[in-house]
Amino acid sequence: MSKKTIEQKWDAQHYDQKIGYVSQLGVGLIELLAPQPGERILDLGCGTGDLAQQIAQRGAVCAGVDYSSAMIETAKEKYPDLSFRIADAEQFRLEEGEERYDAVFSNAALHWMKRPEAVIESVGLALRPGGRFAAEFGGMGNVGAIVGALTNELERIGIDWKTRFPWYFPSVGQYTSLLEQGGFEVHYAELYDRPTPLGSGEDGLNNWLLAFAGSLMEGIEPETQQEIAENCAAALKPKLYRDGEWIADYRRLRVMAAFHQ
Ligand code: BEZ
């Protein structure tokens, strides 16, 4: 395991090079979205733009927004023909003169947003009546073993992890109720296990922690962070490490809904 310090930041290069599976595994959601030529589609939490580009390749006009300036900067460099801008999905509003979208797409982003009612309101305000919302993100029980190992470690060193827990992993019932309250008709919702190979061999878990666990590690000395990462790896190895690769216990919530208000 490398000796890098774990801290929360969106590093676009690390995202593309070490955790490229985040976008690669979102391709199936594009099938559910079924973008049509000429449709206007918003990718909410677009990261470095790979899925927005794939949607655009199907003939749709796809714009991407992300909270991270590093992600947007890289997306613009990679796909200069597409439109990207920085925006917080919990407060996202159309710009003056911007037409409503035919669909909003979101892969692996909504679990970072702790105010789902606000996000759903933003999505509704961005959609034309009848417009669709196709989303996939971490659902109830997502990365349960990893969360268990990490929170055990934080408790061991006296950290109150509940106040810094960065993720929202709802059940089907919780999320579809919020969608209905927000003016959506839910056409499809599924919570499913998606064991996810983390790549990079022995380093896969550490790369995941470096990318995603920064806010849980905030303020902890680098040596202690390293110890936590090593203890997590030791605790998780019997369950999540097979044939030289880490396989994370992802559970995805996938939804398709139409806006009708
Ligand atoms: C996810 O994609 O499910 C995920 C990623 C990072 C942290 C937690 C969940």
PDB file of C-alpha atoms and ligand atoms in Angstrom:
ATOM      1  CA  MET A   1       0.000   0.000   0.000  1.00  0.00           C
ATOM      2  CA  SER A   2       1.356   3.423  -0.935  1.00  0.00           C
ATOM      3  CA  LYS A   3       2.111   6.023   1.746  1.00  0.00           C
ATOM      4  CA  LYS A   4      -0.028   8.851   0.341  1.00  0.00           C
ATOM      5  CA  THR A   5      -2.081  10.918   2.791  1.00  0.00           C
ATOM      6  CA  ILE A   6      -5.834  10.461   2.660  1.00  0.00           C
ATOM      7  CA  GLU A   7      -7.694  13.771   2.414  1.00  0.00           C
ATOM      8  CA  GLN A   8     -11.009  14.682   0.777  1.00  0.00           C
ATOM      9  CA  LYS A   9     -10.565  16.492  -2.492  1.00  0.00           C
ATOM     10  CA  TRP A  10     -11.747  15.891  -6.019  1.00  0.00           C
ATOM     11  CA  ASP A  11      -8.622  15.089  -7.952  1.00  0.00           C
ATOM     12  CA  ALA A  12      -9.700  14.792 -11.603  1.00  0.00           C
ATOM     13  CA  GLN A  13      -6.543  12.912 -12.598  1.00  0.00           C
ATOM     14  CA  HIS A  14      -6.932  10.354  -9.788  1.00  0.00           C
ATOM     15  CA  TYR A  15     -10.632  10.060 -10.735  1.00  0.00           C
ATOM     16  CA  ASP A  16      -9.853   9.251 -14.383  1.00  0.00           C
ATOM     17  CA  GLN A  17      -6.741   7.144 -13.846  1.00  0.00           C
ATOM     18  CA  LYS A  18      -7.416   5.217 -10.626  1.00  0.00           C
ATOM     19  CA  ILE A  19     -11.201   5.046 -10.312  1.00  0.00           C
ATOM     20  CA  GLY A  20     -12.244   5.130 -13.966  1.00  0.00           C
ATOM     21  CA  TYR A  21     -14.746   2.358 -13.152  1.00  0.00           C
ATOM     22  CA  VAL A  22     -17.106   5.041 -11.762  1.00  0.00           C
ATOM     23  CA  SER A  23     -17.872   6.294 -15.284  1.00  0.00           C
ATOM     24  CA  GLN A  24     -17.379   2.961 -17.049  1.00  0.00           C
ATOM     25  CA  LEU A  25     -20.035   1.315 -14.889  1.00  0.00           C
ATOM     26  CA  GLY A  26     -22.480   4.147 -15.582  1.00  0.00           C
ATOM     27  CA  VAL A  27     -22.830   3.181 -19.231  1.00  0.00           C
ATOM     28  CA  GLY A  28     -25.796   0.884 -18.449  1.00  0.00           C
ATOM     29  CA  LEU A  29     -27.713   3.864 -17.115  1.00  0.00           C
ATOM     30  CA  ILE A  30     -27.441   5.498 -20.539  1.00  0.00           C
ATOM     31  CA  GLU A  31     -29.391   2.528 -21.919  1.00  0.00           C
ATOM     32  CA  LEU A  32     -32.148   3.207 -19.390  1.00  0.00           C
ATOM     33  CA  LEU A  33     -32.120   6.908 -20.291  1.00  0.00           C
ATOM     34  CA  ALA A  34     -32.318   6.013 -24.017  1.00  0.00           C
ATOM     35  CA  PRO A  35     -31.262   9.469 -25.260  1.00  0.00           C
ATOM     36  CA  GLN A  36     -32.845  10.456 -28.566  1.00  0.00           C
ATOM     37  CA  PRO A  37     -31.230  12.585 -31.278  1.00  0.00           C
ATOM     38  CA  GLY A  38     -31.866  16.261 -30.656  1.00  0.00           C
ATOM     39  CA  GLU A  39     -32.971  15.853 -27.038  1.00  0.00           C
ATOM     40  CA  ARG A  40     -31.600  18.296 -24.485  1.00  0.00           C
ATOM     41  CA  ILE A  41     -30.093  16.382 -21.594  1.00  0.00           C
ATOM     42  CA  LEU A  42     -28.473  17.590 -18.374  1.00  0.00           C
ATOM     43  CA  ASP A  43     -25.829  15.412 -16.688  1.00  0.00           C
ATOM     44  CA  LEU A  44     -26.010  16.272 -12.979  1.00  0.00           C
ATOM     45  CA  GLY A  45     -22.700  15.497 -11.253  1.00  0.00           C
ATOM     46  CA  CYS A  46     -20.921  14.928 -14.569  1.00  0.00           C
ATOM     47  CA  GLY A  47     -17.398  14.445 -13.154  1.00  0.00           C
ATOM     48  CA  THR A  48     -14.863  14.671 -15.969  1.00  0.00           C
ATOM     49  CA  GLY A  49     -17.558  14.410 -18.633  1.00  0.00           C
ATOM     50  CA  ASP A  50     -17.155  10.885 -20.050  1.00  0.00           C
ATOM     51  CA  LEU A  51     -20.831   9.947 -19.816  1.00  0.00           C
ATOM     52  CA  ALA A  52     -21.995  13.366 -21.080  1.00  0.00           C
ATOM     53  CA  GLN A  53     -19.814  12.727 -24.122  1.00  0.00           C
ATOM     54  CA  GLN A  54     -21.356   9.278 -24.647  1.00  0.00           C
ATOM     55  CA  ILE A  55     -24.861  10.766 -24.411  1.00  0.00           C
ATOM     56  CA  ALA A  56     -23.863  13.428 -26.942  1.00  0.00           C
ATOM     57  CA  GLN A  57     -22.503  10.719 -29.265  1.00  0.00           C
ATOM     58  CA  ARG A  58     -26.042   9.403 -29.510  1.00  0.00           C
ATOM     59  CA  GLY A  59     -27.136  12.701 -31.032  1.00  0.00           C
ATOM     60  CA  ALA A  60     -28.492  14.411 -27.920  1.00  0.00           C
ATOM     61  CA  VAL A  61     -27.352  17.854 -26.811  1.00  0.00           C
ATOM     62  CA  CYS A  62     -25.819  17.142 -23.420  1.00  0.00           C
ATOM     63  CA  ALA A  63     -24.674  19.728 -20.869  1.00  0.00           C
ATOM     64  CA  GLY A  64     -22.832  18.767 -17.690  1.00  0.00           C
ATOM     65  CA  VAL A  65     -22.727  20.341 -14.245  1.00  0.00           C
ATOM     66  CA  ASP A  66     -20.595  19.403 -11.264  1.00  0.00           C
ATOM     67  CA  TYR A  67     -19.850  20.943  -7.874  1.00  0.00           C
ATOM     68  CA  SER A  68     -16.117  20.423  -8.315  1.00  0.00           C
ATOM     69  CA  SER A  69     -14.191  23.050 -10.290  1.00  0.00           C
ATOM     70  CA  ALA A  70     -11.375  20.517 -10.872  1.00  0.00           C
ATOM     71  CA  MET A  71     -13.799  18.090 -12.522  1.00  0.00           C
ATOM     72  CA  ILE A  72     -15.357  20.805 -14.705  1.00  0.00           C
ATOM     73  CA  GLU A  73     -11.964  22.129 -15.764  1.00  0.00           C
ATOM     74  CA  THR A  74     -10.917  18.638 -16.880  1.00  0.00           C
ATOM     75  CA  ALA A  75     -14.285  17.943 -18.561  1.00  0.00           C
ATOM     76  CA  LYS A  76     -13.896  21.133 -20.612  1.00  0.00           C
ATOM     77  CA  GLU A  77     -10.367  20.152 -21.638  1.00  0.00           C
ATOM     78  CA  LYS A  78     -11.425  16.626 -22.624  1.00  0.00           C
ATOM     79  CA  TYR A  79     -14.625  17.557 -24.432  1.00  0.00           C
ATOM     80  CA  PRO A  80     -14.360  21.163 -25.648  1.00  0.00           C
ATOM     81  CA  ASP A  81     -17.442  20.807 -27.865  1.00  0.00           C
ATOM     82  CA  LEU A  82     -19.733  20.176 -24.893  1.00  0.00           C
ATOM     83  CA  SER A  83     -21.003  22.694 -22.374  1.00  0.00           C
ATOM     84  CA  PHE A  84     -19.958  22.234 -18.738  1.00  0.00           C
ATOM     85  CA  ARG A  85     -20.389  24.466 -15.733  1.00  0.00           C
ATOM     86  CA  ILE A  86     -19.868  24.439 -11.988  1.00  0.00           C
ATOM     87  CA  ALA A  87     -23.098  24.069 -10.025  1.00  0.00           C
ATOM     88  CA  ASP A  88     -24.342  22.704  -6.716  1.00  0.00           C
ATOM     89  CA  ALA A  89     -27.206  20.293  -7.515  1.00  0.00           C
ATOM     90  CA  GLU A  90     -28.926  21.190  -4.232  1.00  0.00           C
ATOM     91  CA  GLN A  91     -29.329  24.757  -5.525  1.00  0.00           C
ATOM     92  CA  PHE A  92     -29.186  24.271  -9.281  1.00  0.00           C
ATOM     93  CA  ARG A  93     -31.400  26.590 -11.332  1.00  0.00           C
ATOM     94  CA  LEU A  94     -31.554  27.189 -15.080  1.00  0.00           C
ATOM     95  CA  GLU A  95     -29.721  30.269 -16.291  1.00  0.00           C
ATOM     96  CA  GLU A  96     -31.691  33.120 -17.772  1.00  0.00           C
ATOM     97  CA  GLY A  97     -32.889  32.079 -21.220  1.00  0.00           C
ATOM     98  CA  GLU A  98     -31.832  28.438 -20.741  1.00  0.00           C
ATOM     99  CA  GLU A  99     -34.563  26.099 -22.010  1.00  0.00           C
ATOM    100  CA  ARG A 100     -35.892  23.321 -19.829  1.00  0.00           C
ATOM    101  CA  TYR A 101     -34.372  19.894 -20.456  1.00  0.00           C
ATOM    102  CA  ASP A 102     -35.971  16.756 -21.885  1.00  0.00           C
ATOM    103  CA  ALA A 103     -34.100  14.610 -19.378  1.00  0.00           C
ATOM    104  CA  VAL A 104     -31.785  14.809 -16.391  1.00  0.00           C
ATOM    105  CA  PHE A 105     -29.193  12.051 -16.016  1.00  0.00           C
ATOM    106  CA  SER A 106     -27.083  11.392 -12.918  1.00  0.00           C
ATOM    107  CA  ASN A 107     -24.563   8.620 -12.278  1.00  0.00           C
ATOM    108  CA  ALA A 108     -22.727   8.034  -8.990  1.00  0.00           C
ATOM    109  CA  ALA A 109     -23.304  11.559  -7.718  1.00  0.00           C
ATOM    110  CA  LEU A 110     -26.520  11.769  -5.697  1.00  0.00           C
ATOM    111  CA  HIS A 111     -25.096   9.847  -2.715  1.00  0.00           C
ATOM    112  CA  TRP A 112     -22.869  12.883  -2.054  1.00  0.00           C
ATOM    113  CA  MET A 113     -25.885  15.154  -1.647  1.00  0.00           C
ATOM    114  CA  LYS A 114     -27.305  15.123   1.843  1.00  0.00           C
ATOM    115  CA  ARG A 115     -30.382  17.251   0.985  1.00  0.00           C
ATOM    116  CA  PRO A 116     -32.233  14.999  -1.484  1.00  0.00           C
ATOM    117  CA  GLU A 117     -35.457  17.074  -1.374  1.00  0.00           C
ATOM    118  CA  ALA A 118     -33.473  20.090  -2.585  1.00  0.00           C
ATOM    119  CA  VAL A 119     -31.853  18.057  -5.387  1.00  0.00           C
ATOM    120  CA  ILE A 120     -35.226  16.672  -6.498  1.00  0.00           C
ATOM    121  CA  GLU A 121     -36.644  20.212  -6.548  1.00  0.00           C
ATOM    122  CA  SER A 122     -33.692  21.331  -8.714  1.00  0.00           C
ATOM    123  CA  VAL A 123     -34.269  18.428 -11.115  1.00  0.00           C
ATOM    124  CA  GLY A 124     -38.001  19.189 -11.394  1.00  0.00           C
ATOM    125  CA  LEU A 125     -37.322  22.870 -12.119  1.00  0.00           C
ATOM    126  CA  ALA A 126     -34.835  21.892 -14.841  1.00  0.00           C
ATOM    127  CA  LEU A 127     -37.246  19.524 -16.651  1.00  0.00           C
ATOM    128  CA  ARG A 128     -40.060  20.206 -19.067  1.00  0.00           C
ATOM    129  CA  PRO A 129     -43.381  18.615 -18.128  1.00  0.00           C
ATOM    130  CA  GLY A 130     -43.059  14.902 -18.923  1.00  0.00           C
ATOM    131  CA  GLY A 131     -39.281  15.147 -18.866  1.00  0.00           C
ATOM    132  CA  ARG A 132     -37.487  12.118 -17.430  1.00  0.00           C
ATOM    133  CA  PHE A 133     -35.003  11.653 -14.616  1.00  0.00           C
ATOM    134  CA  ALA A 134     -32.641   8.667 -14.879  1.00  0.00           C
ATOM    135  CA  ALA A 135     -30.333   8.244 -11.902  1.00  0.00           C
ATOM    136  CA  GLU A 136     -28.112   5.684 -10.258  1.00  0.00           C
ATOM    137  CA  PHE A 137     -26.258   6.068  -6.981  1.00  0.00           C
ATOM    138  CA  GLY A 138     -25.431   4.279  -3.751  1.00  0.00           C
ATOM    139  CA  GLY A 139     -28.493   2.747  -2.092  1.00  0.00           C
ATOM    140  CA  MET A 140     -29.193   1.483   1.403  1.00  0.00           C
ATOM    141  CA  GLY A 141     -26.383  -0.779   2.612  1.00  0.00           C
ATOM    142  CA  ASN A 142     -23.960   0.492  -0.052  1.00  0.00           C
ATOM    143  CA  VAL A 143     -20.309  -0.338   0.707  1.00  0.00           C
ATOM    144  CA  GLY A 144     -21.555  -1.689   4.039  1.00  0.00           C
ATOM    145  CA  ALA A 145     -18.429  -3.697   4.832  1.00  0.00           C
ATOM    146  CA  ILE A 146     -16.114  -0.787   3.990  1.00  0.00           C
ATOM    147  CA  VAL A 147     -18.234   1.659   6.003  1.00  0.00           C
ATOM    148  CA  GLY A 148     -18.236  -0.817   8.929  1.00  0.00           C
ATOM    149  CA  ALA A 149     -14.446  -1.197   8.893  1.00  0.00           C
ATOM    150  CA  LEU A 150     -13.857   2.544   8.573  1.00  0.00           C
ATOM    151  CA  THR A 151     -16.305   3.542  11.306  1.00  0.00           C
ATOM    152  CA  ASN A 152     -14.863   0.887  13.667  1.00  0.00           C
ATOM    153  CA  GLU A 153     -11.450   2.428  13.139  1.00  0.00           C
ATOM    154  CA  LEU A 154     -12.746   5.966  13.710  1.00  0.00           C
ATOM    155  CA  GLU A 155     -14.490   4.878  16.913  1.00  0.00           C
ATOM    156  CA  ARG A 156     -11.247   3.233  18.050  1.00  0.00           C
ATOM    157  CA  ILE A 157      -9.473   6.609  17.898  1.00  0.00           C
ATOM    158  CA  GLY A 158     -12.423   8.472  19.450  1.00  0.00           C
ATOM    159  CA  ILE A 159     -13.806  10.201  16.363  1.00  0.00           C
ATOM    160  CA  ASP A 160     -17.556  10.869  16.167  1.00  0.00           C
ATOM    161  CA  TRP A 161     -17.945   9.688  12.552  1.00  0.00           C
ATOM    162  CA  LYS A 162     -21.740  10.224  12.470  1.00  0.00           C
ATOM    163  CA  THR A 163     -21.318  14.014  12.341  1.00  0.00           C
ATOM    164  CA  ARG A 164     -18.945  13.771   9.375  1.00  0.00           C
ATOM    165  CA  PHE A 165     -20.559  10.877   7.472  1.00  0.00           C
ATOM    166  CA  PRO A 166     -20.579  12.201   3.880  1.00  0.00           C
ATOM    167  CA  TRP A 167     -23.017   9.877   2.107  1.00  0.00           C
ATOM    168  CA  TYR A 168     -26.756   9.452   1.576  1.00  0.00           C
ATOM    169  CA  PHE A 169     -27.747   5.854   0.823  1.00  0.00           C
ATOM    170  CA  PRO A 170     -31.566   5.645   0.775  1.00  0.00           C
ATOM    171  CA  SER A 171     -33.881   2.672   0.340  1.00  0.00           C
ATOM    172  CA  VAL A 172     -36.221   2.368  -2.649  1.00  0.00           C
ATOM    173  CA  GLY A 173     -39.145   3.391  -0.434  1.00  0.00           C
ATOM    174  CA  GLN A 174     -37.410   6.462   0.976  1.00  0.00           C
ATOM    175  CA  TYR A 175     -36.233   7.780  -2.375  1.00  0.00           C
ATOM    176  CA  THR A 176     -39.336   7.030  -4.438  1.00  0.00           C
ATOM    177  CA  SER A 177     -41.486   8.740  -1.775  1.00  0.00           C
ATOM    178  CA  LEU A 178     -39.336  11.849  -2.055  1.00  0.00           C
ATOM    179  CA  LEU A 179     -39.644  11.750  -5.848  1.00  0.00           C
ATOM    180  CA  GLU A 180     -43.435  11.497  -5.623  1.00  0.00           C
ATOM    181  CA  GLN A 181     -43.579  14.354  -3.127  1.00  0.00           C
ATOM    182  CA  GLY A 182     -41.452  16.364  -5.581  1.00  0.00           C
ATOM    183  CA  GLY A 183     -43.916  15.944  -8.439  1.00  0.00           C
ATOM    184  CA  PHE A 184     -42.463  12.871 -10.146  1.00  0.00           C
ATOM    185  CA  GLU A 185     -44.139   9.702 -11.298  1.00  0.00           C
ATOM    186  CA  VAL A 186     -41.754   6.812 -10.634  1.00  0.00           C
ATOM    187  CA  HIS A 187     -41.650   4.348 -13.526  1.00  0.00           C
ATOM    188  CA  TYR A 188     -38.865   2.125 -12.265  1.00  0.00           C
ATOM    189  CA  ALA A 189     -36.793   1.725  -9.119  1.00  0.00           C
ATOM    190  CA  GLU A 190     -34.394  -1.031  -8.159  1.00  0.00           C
ATOM    191  CA  LEU A 191     -31.879  -1.618  -5.382  1.00  0.00           C
ATOM    192  CA  TYR A 192     -29.310  -4.158  -6.523  1.00  0.00           C
ATOM    193  CA  ASP A 193     -25.938  -5.532  -5.465  1.00  0.00           C
ATOM    194  CA  ARG A 194     -23.145  -4.589  -7.832  1.00  0.00           C
ATOM    195  CA  PRO A 195     -19.851  -6.024  -6.565  1.00  0.00           C
ATOM    196  CA  THR A 196     -17.329  -3.580  -8.027  1.00  0.00           C
ATOM    197  CA  PRO A 197     -13.703  -4.466  -8.851  1.00  0.00           C
ATOM    198  CA  LEU A 198     -11.550  -1.571  -7.677  1.00  0.00           C
ATOM    199  CA  GLY A 199      -8.652  -2.243 -10.079  1.00  0.00           C
ATOM    200  CA  SER A 200      -5.000  -1.446  -9.284  1.00  0.00           C
ATOM    201  CA  GLY A 201      -4.451  -4.832  -7.565  1.00  0.00           C
ATOM    202  CA  GLU A 202      -3.347  -4.510  -3.940  1.00  0.00           C
ATOM    203  CA  ASP A 203      -3.704  -0.683  -4.120  1.00  0.00           C
ATOM    204  CA  GLY A 204      -7.381  -0.719  -5.101  1.00  0.00           C
ATOM    205  CA  LEU A 205      -8.815  -0.174  -1.634  1.00  0.00           C
ATOM    206  CA  ASN A 206      -6.313   2.554  -0.801  1.00  0.00           C
ATOM    207  CA  ASN A 207      -7.138   4.347  -4.066  1.00  0.00           C
ATOM    208  CA  TRP A 208     -10.818   4.162  -3.152  1.00  0.00           C
ATOM    209  CA  LEU A 209     -10.125   5.614   0.305  1.00  0.00           C
ATOM    210  CA  LEU A 210      -7.978   8.363  -1.204  1.00  0.00           C
ATOM    211  CA  ALA A 211     -10.737   9.293  -3.633  1.00  0.00           C
ATOM    212  CA  PHE A 212     -13.753   9.068  -1.369  1.00  0.00           C
ATOM    213  CA  ALA A 213     -13.066   8.896   2.372  1.00  0.00           C
ATOM    214  CA  GLY A 214     -11.412  12.293   2.798  1.00  0.00           C
ATOM    215  CA  SER A 215     -14.088  13.912   4.912  1.00  0.00           C
ATOM    216  CA  LEU A 216     -14.127  10.967   7.320  1.00  0.00           C
ATOM    217  CA  MET A 217     -10.357  11.367   7.693  1.00  0.00           C
ATOM    218  CA  GLU A 218     -10.302  15.158   8.000  1.00  0.00           C
ATOM    219  CA  GLY A 219      -7.964  16.475  10.672  1.00  0.00           C
ATOM    220  CA  ILE A 220      -6.399  13.064  11.393  1.00  0.00           C
ATOM    221  CA  GLU A 221      -2.595  12.901  11.326  1.00  0.00           C
ATOM    222  CA  PRO A 222      -1.218  11.317   8.117  1.00  0.00           C
ATOM    223  CA  GLU A 223       0.419   8.451  10.058  1.00  0.00           C
ATOM    224  CA  THR A 224      -2.873   7.661  11.794  1.00  0.00           C
ATOM    225  CA  GLN A 225      -4.726   7.825   8.465  1.00  0.00           C
ATOM    226  CA  GLN A 226      -2.253   5.331   7.085  1.00  0.00           C
ATOM    227  CA  GLU A 227      -2.779   3.068  10.085  1.00  0.00           C
ATOM    228  CA  ILE A 228      -6.559   3.294   9.620  1.00  0.00           C
ATOM    229  CA  ALA A 229      -6.217   2.374   5.939  1.00  0.00           C
ATOM    230  CA  GLU A 230      -3.988  -0.602   6.797  1.00  0.00           C
ATOM    231  CA  ASN A 231      -6.333  -1.821   9.549  1.00  0.00           C
ATOM    232  CA  CYS A 232      -9.312  -1.498   7.208  1.00  0.00           C
ATOM    233  CA  ALA A 233      -7.475  -3.506   4.556  1.00  0.00           C
ATOM    234  CA  ALA A 234      -6.620  -6.229   7.090  1.00  0.00           C
ATOM    235  CA  ALA A 235     -10.219  -6.410   8.352  1.00  0.00           C
ATOM    236  CA  LEU A 236     -11.736  -6.406   4.855  1.00  0.00           C
ATOM    237  CA  LYS A 237      -9.303  -8.695   3.075  1.00  0.00           C
ATOM    238  CA  PRO A 238     -11.062 -11.984   3.896  1.00  0.00           C
ATOM    239  CA  LYS A 239     -14.350 -10.594   2.564  1.00  0.00           C
ATOM    240  CA  LEU A 240     -13.461  -8.257  -0.290  1.00  0.00           C
ATOM    241  CA  TYR A 241     -10.078  -9.339  -1.698  1.00  0.00           C
ATOM    242  CA  ARG A 242     -10.096 -12.128  -4.241  1.00  0.00           C
ATOM    243  CA  ASP A 243      -7.483 -13.338  -6.737  1.00  0.00           C
ATOM    244  CA  GLY A 244      -5.319 -10.233  -6.344  1.00  0.00           C
ATOM    245  CA  GLU A 245      -8.150  -7.710  -6.585  1.00  0.00           C
ATOM    246  CA  TRP A 246     -10.396  -5.741  -4.240  1.00  0.00           C
ATOM    247  CA  ILE A 247     -14.117  -6.136  -4.973  1.00  0.00           C
ATOM    248  CA  ALA A 248     -16.160  -3.469  -3.168  1.00  0.00           C
ATOM    249  CA  ASP A 249     -19.647  -4.286  -1.907  1.00  0.00           C
ATOM    250  CA  TYR A 250     -21.531  -1.642  -3.899  1.00  0.00           C
ATOM    251  CA  ARG A 251     -25.336  -1.571  -3.829  1.00  0.00           C
ATOM    252  CA  ARG A 252     -26.921   0.696  -6.376  1.00  0.00           C
ATOM    253  CA  LEU A 253     -30.260   2.419  -6.385  1.00  0.00           C
ATOM    254  CA  ARG A 254     -31.419   2.949  -9.971  1.00  0.00           C
ATOM    255  CA  VAL A 255     -34.495   5.024 -10.758  1.00  0.00           C
ATOM    256  CA  MET A 256     -36.399   6.314 -13.752  1.00  0.00           C
ATOM    257  CA  ALA A 257     -39.108   8.877 -13.156  1.00  0.00           C
ATOM    258  CA  ALA A 258     -41.090  11.439 -15.152  1.00  0.00           C
ATOM    259  CA  PHE A 259     -41.815  14.969 -14.018  1.00  0.00           C
ATOM    260  CA  HIS A 260     -45.499  15.808 -14.185  1.00  0.00           C
ATOM    261  CA  GLN A 261     -46.009  19.062 -12.290  1.00  0.00           C
TER     262      GLN A 261
HETATM  263  C1  BEZ B   1     -20.544   4.864  -4.765  1.00  0.00           C
HETATM  264  O1  BEZ B   1     -20.307   5.134  -5.951  1.00  0.00           O
HETATM  265  O2  BEZ B   1     -21.468   4.132  -4.438  1.00  0.00           O
HETATM  266  C2  BEZ B   1     -19.725   5.464  -3.712  1.00  0.00           C
HETATM  267  C3  BEZ B   1     -18.579   6.066  -4.009  1.00  0.00           C
HETATM  268  C4  BEZ B   1     -17.867   6.631  -3.016  1.00  0.00           C
HETATM  269  C5  BEZ B   1     -18.273   6.568  -1.721  1.00  0.00           C
HETATM  270  C6  BEZ B   1     -19.419   5.950  -1.426  1.00  0.00           C
HETATM  271  C7  BEZ B   1     -20.154   5.395  -2.427  1.00  0.00           C
END
